Short mmCIF file of C-alpha atoms in Angstrom, two decimals:
data_model
loop_
_atom_site.label_atom_id
_atom_site.label_comp_id
_atom_site.label_asym_id
_atom_site.label_seq_id
_atom_site.Cartn_x
_atom_site.Cartn_y
_atom_site.Cartn_z
CA MET U 1 0.41 18.66 -3.54
CA ASN U 2 0.45 20.44 -6.91
CA PHE U 3 -0.65 17.78 -9.37
CA SER U 4 0.11 18.41 -13.01
CA SER U 5 -2.88 16.26 -13.98
CA LYS U 6 -6.43 15.93 -12.66
CA LEU U 7 -6.50 12.24 -13.61
CA LEU U 8 -3.35 11.62 -11.61
CA GLU U 9 -4.78 13.50 -8.66
CA GLN U 10 -7.99 11.45 -8.68
CA ALA U 11 -6.13 8.14 -8.82
CA VAL U 12 -3.84 9.22 -5.97
CA GLU U 13 -6.88 10.27 -3.96
CA GLU U 14 -8.48 6.85 -4.43
CA PHE U 15 -5.30 5.02 -3.40
CA GLY U 16 -4.94 7.34 -0.42
CA LYS U 17 -8.24 5.99 0.94
CA LEU U 18 -6.69 2.56 1.48
CA PRO U 19 -5.80 1.81 5.11
CA GLY U 20 -2.21 2.73 5.98
CA VAL U 21 -1.59 4.40 2.61
CA GLY U 22 -0.75 8.11 2.83
CA LYS U 23 -0.64 10.65 0.01
CA LYS U 24 3.06 10.07 -0.74
CA THR U 25 2.74 6.29 -0.84
CA ALA U 26 -0.40 6.61 -2.96
CA LEU U 27 1.50 8.74 -5.48
CA ARG U 28 4.35 6.22 -5.55
CA LEU U 29 1.94 3.33 -6.20
CA VAL U 30 0.03 5.19 -8.91
CA LEU U 31 3.23 6.27 -10.70
CA HIS U 32 4.41 2.65 -10.52
CA LEU U 33 1.19 1.43 -12.15
CA LEU U 34 1.43 4.19 -14.77
CA LYS U 35 4.78 2.74 -15.82
CA GLN U 36 3.34 -0.75 -16.27
CA SER U 37 1.87 -2.01 -19.54
CA ASP U 38 -1.82 -1.53 -20.35
CA ALA U 39 -2.32 -5.29 -19.96
CA ASP U 40 -0.79 -5.28 -16.46
CA VAL U 41 -2.98 -2.41 -15.29
CA SER U 42 -6.07 -4.04 -16.81
CA ARG U 43 -5.27 -7.26 -14.99
CA PHE U 44 -4.96 -5.29 -11.76
CA THR U 45 -8.27 -3.46 -12.08
CA ASP U 46 -10.08 -6.49 -13.55
CA SER U 47 -9.05 -8.68 -10.64
CA LEU U 48 -10.66 -6.19 -8.29
CA ASP U 49 -13.80 -5.67 -10.36
CA ARG U 50 -14.31 -9.42 -10.70
CA LEU U 51 -13.65 -10.00 -7.01
CA LYS U 52 -16.20 -7.36 -6.10
CA SER U 53 -18.90 -8.55 -8.51
CA ASP U 54 -18.47 -12.34 -8.34
CA ILE U 55 -17.38 -13.03 -4.78
CA LYS U 56 -19.72 -15.12 -2.65
CA TYR U 57 -19.98 -15.79 1.04
CA CYS U 58 -20.48 -19.39 2.15
CA LYS U 59 -24.12 -19.85 3.17
CA THR U 60 -23.09 -21.94 6.15
CA CYS U 61 -19.99 -20.33 7.63
CA PHE U 62 -19.99 -16.91 5.86
CA ASN U 63 -16.36 -17.27 4.81
CA ILE U 64 -15.33 -15.69 1.49
CA SER U 65 -15.82 -18.29 -1.24
CA ASP U 66 -16.18 -18.79 -4.98
CA HIS U 67 -19.18 -21.06 -4.41
CA ASP U 68 -22.42 -20.99 -2.43
CA VAL U 69 -20.94 -23.39 0.09
CA CYS U 70 -17.22 -23.18 0.75
CA GLU U 71 -14.77 -26.04 0.31
CA ILE U 72 -14.38 -26.59 4.05
CA CYS U 73 -18.13 -26.70 4.76
CA SER U 74 -18.73 -29.09 1.85
CA SER U 75 -15.84 -31.42 2.74
CA PRO U 76 -16.86 -34.82 4.19
CA LYS U 77 -13.39 -35.13 5.74
CA ARG U 78 -13.99 -32.29 8.21
CA ASP U 79 -15.59 -32.73 11.63
CA HIS U 80 -18.87 -30.83 11.29
CA SER U 81 -19.68 -31.13 14.99
CA LEU U 82 -16.75 -28.85 15.88
CA VAL U 83 -17.09 -25.18 14.93
CA CYS U 84 -14.35 -22.57 15.29
CA VAL U 85 -15.74 -19.02 15.48
CA VAL U 86 -13.40 -16.38 14.03
CA GLU U 87 -13.47 -12.69 13.17
CA ASP U 88 -12.64 -12.82 9.46
CA THR U 89 -11.20 -14.87 6.61
CA ARG U 90 -7.62 -14.05 7.62
CA ASP U 91 -8.12 -15.98 10.84
CA VAL U 92 -9.44 -18.98 8.87
CA MET U 93 -6.27 -18.84 6.77
CA ALA U 94 -4.06 -18.58 9.84
CA ILE U 95 -5.72 -21.55 11.57
CA GLU U 96 -5.72 -23.64 8.37
CA ASN U 97 -1.98 -22.99 8.13
CA THR U 98 -1.42 -24.61 11.53
CA ASN U 99 -2.81 -27.97 10.28
CA GLN U 100 -4.08 -28.47 13.83
CA PHE U 101 -7.80 -28.08 13.24
CA ASN U 102 -10.10 -30.47 11.42
CA GLY U 103 -13.46 -28.92 12.26
CA VAL U 104 -15.39 -26.25 10.39
CA TYR U 105 -15.59 -22.47 10.83
CA HIS U 106 -18.01 -19.67 11.43
CA VAL U 107 -16.87 -16.22 10.24
CA LEU U 108 -18.47 -13.37 12.21
CA GLY U 109 -17.26 -10.62 9.87
CA GLY U 110 -16.03 -8.43 12.70
CA LEU U 111 -16.10 -7.98 16.47
CA ILE U 112 -18.53 -6.11 18.69
CA SER U 113 -17.08 -2.61 19.04
CA PRO U 114 -19.23 0.21 20.43
CA MET U 115 -16.37 2.61 19.63
CA GLU U 116 -16.63 1.83 15.92
CA GLY U 117 -20.39 1.47 15.97
CA VAL U 118 -20.38 -2.30 15.39
CA GLY U 119 -23.16 -4.06 17.31
CA PRO U 120 -24.16 -7.75 17.47
CA ALA U 121 -26.69 -7.23 14.66
CA ASP U 122 -23.85 -6.28 12.27
CA LEU U 123 -22.20 -9.67 12.75
CA LYS U 124 -23.19 -13.17 11.63
CA ILE U 125 -24.25 -14.16 15.15
CA GLU U 126 -27.81 -15.22 14.33
CA GLY U 127 -26.43 -17.59 11.72
CA LEU U 128 -24.22 -19.20 14.35
CA VAL U 129 -27.11 -19.62 16.80
CA GLU U 130 -29.14 -21.19 13.98
CA ARG U 131 -26.38 -23.68 13.26
CA VAL U 132 -26.15 -24.64 16.93
CA ARG U 133 -29.93 -24.91 17.24
CA LYS U 134 -29.98 -27.59 14.52
CA GLY U 135 -28.27 -29.88 17.03
CA GLU U 136 -25.37 -31.22 14.97
CA ILE U 137 -22.74 -29.14 16.73
CA GLN U 138 -21.10 -30.48 19.87
CA GLU U 139 -18.42 -27.88 20.53
CA VAL U 140 -17.94 -24.21 19.65
CA ILE U 141 -14.41 -22.80 19.94
CA LEU U 142 -14.37 -19.01 20.26
CA ALA U 143 -11.06 -18.15 18.57
CA LEU U 144 -11.19 -14.36 18.80
CA SER U 145 -8.48 -11.77 19.39
CA ALA U 146 -7.32 -11.19 22.97
CA THR U 147 -8.51 -7.57 22.86
CA MET U 148 -11.31 -5.62 24.50
CA GLU U 149 -13.51 -6.16 21.41
CA GLY U 150 -12.64 -9.86 21.28
CA ASP U 151 -13.47 -10.37 24.96
CA THR U 152 -16.73 -8.44 24.62
CA THR U 153 -17.76 -10.59 21.66
CA ILE U 154 -16.77 -13.81 23.46
CA PHE U 155 -18.90 -12.78 26.45
CA TYR U 156 -21.87 -11.95 24.21
CA LEU U 157 -21.58 -15.24 22.31
CA TYR U 158 -21.23 -17.21 25.54
CA ARG U 159 -24.49 -15.76 26.86
CA LYS U 160 -26.22 -16.52 23.54
CA LEU U 161 -24.97 -20.12 23.37
CA ARG U 162 -24.97 -21.33 26.98
CA GLU U 163 -28.63 -22.43 26.79
CA PHE U 164 -27.63 -25.17 24.33
CA GLN U 165 -26.17 -28.56 25.32
CA ILE U 166 -22.77 -27.89 23.80
CA GLN U 167 -19.21 -27.36 24.94
CA ILE U 168 -18.10 -23.70 24.60
CA SER U 169 -14.36 -23.14 24.70
CA THR U 170 -11.88 -20.37 24.02
CA ILE U 171 -8.38 -20.79 22.62
CA ALA U 172 -5.60 -20.99 25.21
CA ARG U 173 -3.88 -17.77 26.19
CA GLY U 174 -0.40 -17.63 27.60
CA ILE U 175 3.22 -17.17 26.68
CA SER U 176 4.14 -17.63 23.01
CA PHE U 177 6.42 -20.50 22.07
CA GLY U 178 9.91 -19.04 22.00
CA GLY U 179 8.81 -16.13 24.19
CA GLU U 180 11.33 -15.09 26.82
CA LEU U 181 9.79 -14.69 30.25
CA GLU U 182 11.36 -11.32 31.05
CA TYR U 183 9.85 -9.69 27.96
CA VAL U 184 6.31 -11.02 28.43
CA ASP U 185 3.82 -8.35 29.54
CA GLU U 186 2.58 -8.54 33.13
CA ILE U 187 -1.05 -9.36 32.41
CA THR U 188 -0.19 -12.30 30.14
CA LEU U 189 2.43 -13.60 32.59
CA GLY U 190 0.08 -13.24 35.56
CA ARG U 191 -2.78 -14.98 33.78
CA SER U 192 -0.50 -17.75 32.50
CA ILE U 193 0.47 -18.54 36.10
CA ALA U 194 -3.12 -18.39 37.32
CA THR U 195 -4.27 -20.71 34.48
CA ARG U 196 -1.27 -23.06 34.68
CA VAL U 197 -1.76 -26.59 33.33
CA PRO U 198 -0.35 -29.94 34.52
CA TYR U 199 2.94 -30.75 32.79
CA GLU U 200 1.49 -33.92 31.27
CA ARG U 201 -1.11 -31.89 29.35
CA ASN U 202 1.40 -29.40 27.96
CA VAL U 203 3.60 -32.04 26.38
CA GLY U 204 0.65 -34.15 25.23
CA MET T 1 -1.48 -18.84 2.20
CA ASN T 2 -4.60 -20.99 1.95
CA PHE T 3 -7.10 -18.82 0.13
CA SER T 4 -10.74 -19.82 0.39
CA SER T 5 -11.39 -18.16 -2.98
CA LYS T 6 -9.53 -18.04 -6.28
CA LEU T 7 -10.85 -14.53 -6.98
CA LEU T 8 -9.49 -13.34 -3.66
CA GLU T 9 -6.14 -14.98 -4.34
CA GLN T 10 -5.84 -13.29 -7.76
CA ALA T 11 -6.66 -9.85 -6.38
CA VAL T 12 -4.14 -10.30 -3.55
CA GLU T 13 -1.54 -11.41 -6.07
CA GLU T 14 -2.10 -8.27 -8.16
CA PHE T 15 -1.83 -5.99 -5.13
CA GLY T 16 1.28 -7.86 -4.00
CA LYS T 17 3.03 -6.71 -7.19
CA LEU T 18 2.92 -3.09 -6.03
CA PRO T 19 6.23 -1.79 -4.68
CA GLY T 20 6.56 -2.20 -0.93
CA VAL T 21 3.35 -4.21 -0.63
CA GLY T 22 3.82 -7.75 0.73
CA LYS T 23 1.32 -10.60 0.71
CA LYS T 24 -0.12 -9.72 4.13
CA THR T 25 -0.56 -6.04 3.32
CA ALA T 26 -2.06 -6.96 -0.05
CA LEU T 27 -4.63 -9.18 1.70
CA ARG T 28 -5.46 -6.39 4.14
CA LEU T 29 -5.99 -3.88 1.32
CA VAL T 30 -8.12 -6.28 -0.74
CA LEU T 31 -10.30 -7.21 2.25
CA HIS T 32 -10.71 -3.50 2.96
CA LEU T 33 -11.90 -2.86 -0.60
CA LEU T 34 -14.20 -5.87 -0.42
CA LYS T 35 -15.97 -4.22 2.52
CA GLN T 36 -16.54 -0.98 0.57
CA SER T 37 -19.62 -0.31 -1.53
CA ASP T 38 -19.75 -1.29 -5.22
CA ALA T 39 -19.67 2.41 -6.12
CA ASP T 40 -16.51 3.00 -4.08
CA VAL T 41 -14.68 0.08 -5.67
CA SER T 42 -15.81 1.17 -9.14
CA ARG T 43 -14.52 4.65 -8.47
CA PHE T 44 -11.19 3.15 -7.41
CA THR T 45 -10.74 0.96 -10.48
CA ASP T 46 -12.19 3.56 -12.87
CA SER T 47 -9.76 6.22 -11.68
CA LEU T 48 -6.90 3.88 -12.57
CA ASP T 49 -8.35 2.77 -15.91
CA ARG T 50 -8.99 6.36 -16.94
CA LEU T 51 -5.55 7.48 -15.79
CA LYS T 52 -3.93 4.73 -17.81
CA SER T 53 -5.96 5.32 -20.99
CA ASP T 54 -6.28 9.10 -21.01
CA ILE T 55 -3.05 10.36 -19.48
CA LYS T 56 -0.81 12.47 -21.69
CA TYR T 57 2.78 13.58 -21.44
CA CYS T 58 3.57 17.21 -22.21
CA LYS T 59 5.14 17.42 -25.68
CA THR T 60 7.67 19.97 -24.45
CA CYS T 61 8.75 18.90 -20.97
CA PHE T 62 7.38 15.29 -20.82
CA ASN T 63 5.69 15.89 -17.49
CA ILE T 64 2.42 14.03 -16.81
CA SER T 65 -0.44 16.19 -18.04
CA ASP T 66 -4.10 16.16 -19.06
CA HIS T 67 -3.27 18.16 -22.19
CA ASP T 68 -0.75 18.01 -25.04
CA VAL T 69 1.19 20.86 -23.50
CA CYS T 70 1.22 21.12 -19.71
CA GLU T 71 0.06 24.13 -17.74
CA ILE T 72 3.58 25.19 -16.82
CA CYS T 73 4.91 24.99 -20.38
CA SER T 74 1.92 26.93 -21.74
CA SER T 75 2.02 29.65 -19.07
CA PRO T 76 3.24 33.08 -20.25
CA LYS T 77 4.11 33.94 -16.64
CA ARG T 78 6.95 31.40 -16.49
CA ASP T 79 10.53 32.09 -17.56
CA HIS T 80 10.99 29.82 -20.59
CA SER T 81 14.72 30.52 -20.82
CA LEU T 82 15.34 28.70 -17.52
CA VAL T 83 14.86 24.90 -17.56
CA CYS T 84 15.03 22.68 -14.50
CA VAL T 85 15.84 19.06 -15.38
CA VAL T 86 14.30 16.51 -12.98
CA GLU T 87 13.87 12.75 -12.74
CA ASP T 88 10.07 12.49 -12.55
CA THR T 89 6.82 14.30 -11.84
CA ARG T 90 7.27 13.99 -8.07
CA ASP T 91 10.31 16.26 -8.31
CA VAL T 92 8.28 18.82 -10.27
CA MET T 93 5.67 18.75 -7.49
CA ALA T 94 8.34 19.12 -4.79
CA ILE T 95 9.99 22.08 -6.51
CA GLU T 96 6.64 23.75 -7.28
CA ASN T 97 5.81 23.46 -3.59
CA THR T 98 8.87 25.55 -2.69
CA ASN T 99 7.52 28.55 -4.68
CA GLN T 100 11.17 29.38 -5.40
CA PHE T 101 11.28 28.53 -9.08
CA ASN T 102 9.63 30.42 -11.93
CA GLY T 103 11.20 28.65 -14.90
CA VAL T 104 10.01 25.56 -16.76
CA TYR T 105 10.88 21.88 -16.40
CA HIS T 106 12.21 18.94 -18.33
CA VAL T 107 11.22 15.50 -16.98
CA LEU T 108 13.72 12.78 -17.87
CA GLY T 109 11.52 9.89 -16.74
CA GLY T 110 14.32 8.24 -14.79
CA LEU T 111 18.07 8.26 -14.20
CA ILE T 112 20.87 6.45 -16.00
CA SER T 113 21.32 3.19 -14.10
CA PRO T 114 23.37 0.36 -15.62
CA MET T 115 22.35 -1.81 -12.65
CA GLU T 116 18.68 -1.55 -13.59
CA GLY T 117 19.34 -1.56 -17.31
CA VAL T 118 18.35 2.08 -17.85
CA GLY T 119 20.52 3.76 -20.49
CA PRO T 120 20.46 7.31 -21.91
CA ALA T 121 18.21 6.17 -24.76
CA ASP T 122 15.48 5.24 -22.25
CA LEU T 123 15.30 8.82 -20.98
CA LYS T 124 14.00 12.02 -22.57
CA ILE T 125 17.52 13.33 -23.15
CA GLU T 126 17.24 13.90 -26.91
CA GLY T 127 14.17 16.06 -26.26
CA LEU T 128 16.20 18.21 -23.88
CA VAL T 129 19.03 18.63 -26.37
CA GLU T 130 16.47 19.60 -29.01
CA ARG T 131 15.01 22.27 -26.73
CA VAL T 132 18.46 23.70 -26.03
CA ARG T 133 19.40 23.61 -29.73
CA LYS T 134 16.46 25.89 -30.54
CA GLY T 135 18.36 28.67 -28.76
CA GLU T 136 15.69 30.02 -26.41
CA ILE T 137 17.18 28.46 -23.28
CA GLN T 138 19.82 30.37 -21.34
CA GLU T 139 20.28 28.16 -18.28
CA VAL T 140 19.73 24.48 -17.49
CA ILE T 141 19.56 23.49 -13.83
CA LEU T 142 20.27 19.80 -13.26
CA ALA T 143 18.13 19.07 -10.19
CA LEU T 144 18.79 15.34 -9.80
CA SER T 145 19.19 13.16 -6.72
CA ALA T 146 22.56 13.15 -4.95
CA THR T 147 23.04 9.45 -5.69
CA MET T 148 25.32 7.44 -7.93
CA GLU T 149 22.64 7.36 -10.64
CA GLY T 150 21.97 11.08 -10.27
CA ASP T 151 25.65 11.96 -10.55
CA THR T 152 26.09 9.69 -13.57
CA THR T 153 23.13 11.32 -15.31
CA ILE T 154 24.39 14.82 -14.44
CA PHE T 155 27.79 14.00 -15.92
CA TYR T 156 26.21 12.57 -19.09
CA LEU T 157 23.94 15.59 -19.53
CA TYR T 158 26.81 17.99 -18.90
CA ARG T 159 28.83 16.39 -21.71
CA LYS T 160 25.82 16.53 -24.04
CA LEU T 161 25.04 20.18 -23.28
CA ARG T 162 28.44 21.84 -22.85
CA GLU T 163 28.78 22.53 -26.60
CA PHE T 164 25.89 25.01 -26.36
CA GLN T 165 26.24 28.64 -25.20
CA ILE T 166 24.23 28.14 -22.02
CA GLN T 167 24.79 28.14 -18.27
CA ILE T 168 24.65 24.61 -16.80
CA SER T 169 24.16 24.46 -13.04
CA THR T 170 23.37 21.88 -10.37
CA ILE T 171 21.33 22.46 -7.23
CA ALA T 172 23.34 23.28 -4.11
CA ARG T 173 24.34 20.40 -1.86
CA GLY T 174 25.12 20.79 1.80
CA ILE T 175 23.63 20.59 5.24
CA SER T 176 19.82 20.67 5.49
CA PHE T 177 18.20 23.61 7.22
CA GLY T 178 17.64 22.53 10.81
CA GLY T 179 20.31 19.82 10.44
CA GLU T 180 22.58 19.40 13.46
CA LEU T 181 26.25 19.27 12.56
CA GLU T 182 27.11 16.22 14.65
CA TYR T 183 24.53 14.06 12.86
CA VAL T 184 25.48 15.05 9.32
CA ASP T 185 27.31 12.31 7.39
CA GLU T 186 31.01 12.85 6.76
CA ILE T 187 30.85 13.20 2.99
CA THR T 188 28.18 15.88 3.08
CA LEU T 189 29.96 17.74 5.88
CA GLY T 190 33.32 17.55 4.12
CA ARG T 191 31.87 18.74 0.83
CA SER T 192 29.92 21.52 2.51
CA ILE T 193 33.16 22.89 3.95
CA ALA T 194 35.02 22.53 0.62
CA THR T 195 32.21 24.31 -1.23
CA ARG T 196 31.58 26.97 1.43
CA VAL T 197 29.94 30.21 0.30
CA PRO T 198 30.50 33.82 1.46
CA TYR T 199 28.12 34.73 4.28
CA GLU T 200 26.55 37.51 2.23
CA ARG T 201 25.35 35.01 -0.39
CA ASN T 202 23.81 32.61 2.13
CA VAL T 203 21.60 35.25 3.71
CA GLY T 204 20.82 36.88 0.38
#
């Protein structure tokens, strides 16, 4: 691209580093911001600067938080003996939206992925083992993605946690609600038959 | 969405204001930036702050520039009697990339659009008329989009400029190079037959 301005080029380059944002989209976003008022652009950049400088991670569950201990971990209404292990804060948000879970979380901050150079030491696994070792936790739910990396991480966590007297479970896998049988992939369909559950449990 | 942090929520809200960026994409982008180093995030926000505070618009053609007069307008190698009128800086970049144009530009900053409340007074039309009035310009090429807004703006500019002794032209419309006839829309195909050109001119 032939930029008429070095400043414009630099801003486009920075936006182009964002995931899924190409050069053309970056230019569109930057030109959009250039049309906004000074106050609007300041609010945009300030929100990021403040997020980056002031954000905290909960000391217990490592979720993103404004405080040292997040609202969920400090709530007496939650069941602190039940811990749901997730990859990142988006999963916490997704599970909170279901209104089906009253326990607490543990945010790993990623999944084990040799391809991307992420090993167990890069994740908050020691913190989880520490929490379990304290003896207050009765069940750990491994709510990780049904991918190669998710399965690898589940296997690693299982081997780390099985020495403790706790229940280790994974979230149920099967056909989505509303999913039509003929469009379900073969592996999911096969596994959902192999791991079938009594009718009484499904409607319970 | 249930955000675990107010700072996170504000940053996501700001990103969600960008065109074509929904809440989920905004969250993904913000979490990506949160994982980057402090220096990387500073570079991102600084590039925007500097762009917004230091950017200039060329006094002659109103293109985005780092100087009072842009490189194209100040170049003695360009033909200053030939002015190409475009909507915004992206069009300048696109035309420069063709290496087919050696004149100068005039950037309107938009198109007349009653639907979006953009009238002639919001565009750099007076500046164009001023340039033409000075008498150095021999031809004005109206290189605007082939849309309702583009056609409206072309018509408006034509009426403003026809009193001067200059050539007013529009860029050629027709079938794209590589375009297969059966997939071309009817209006374009019909017009391309009505405005057919002698073979000698097309290969020239």
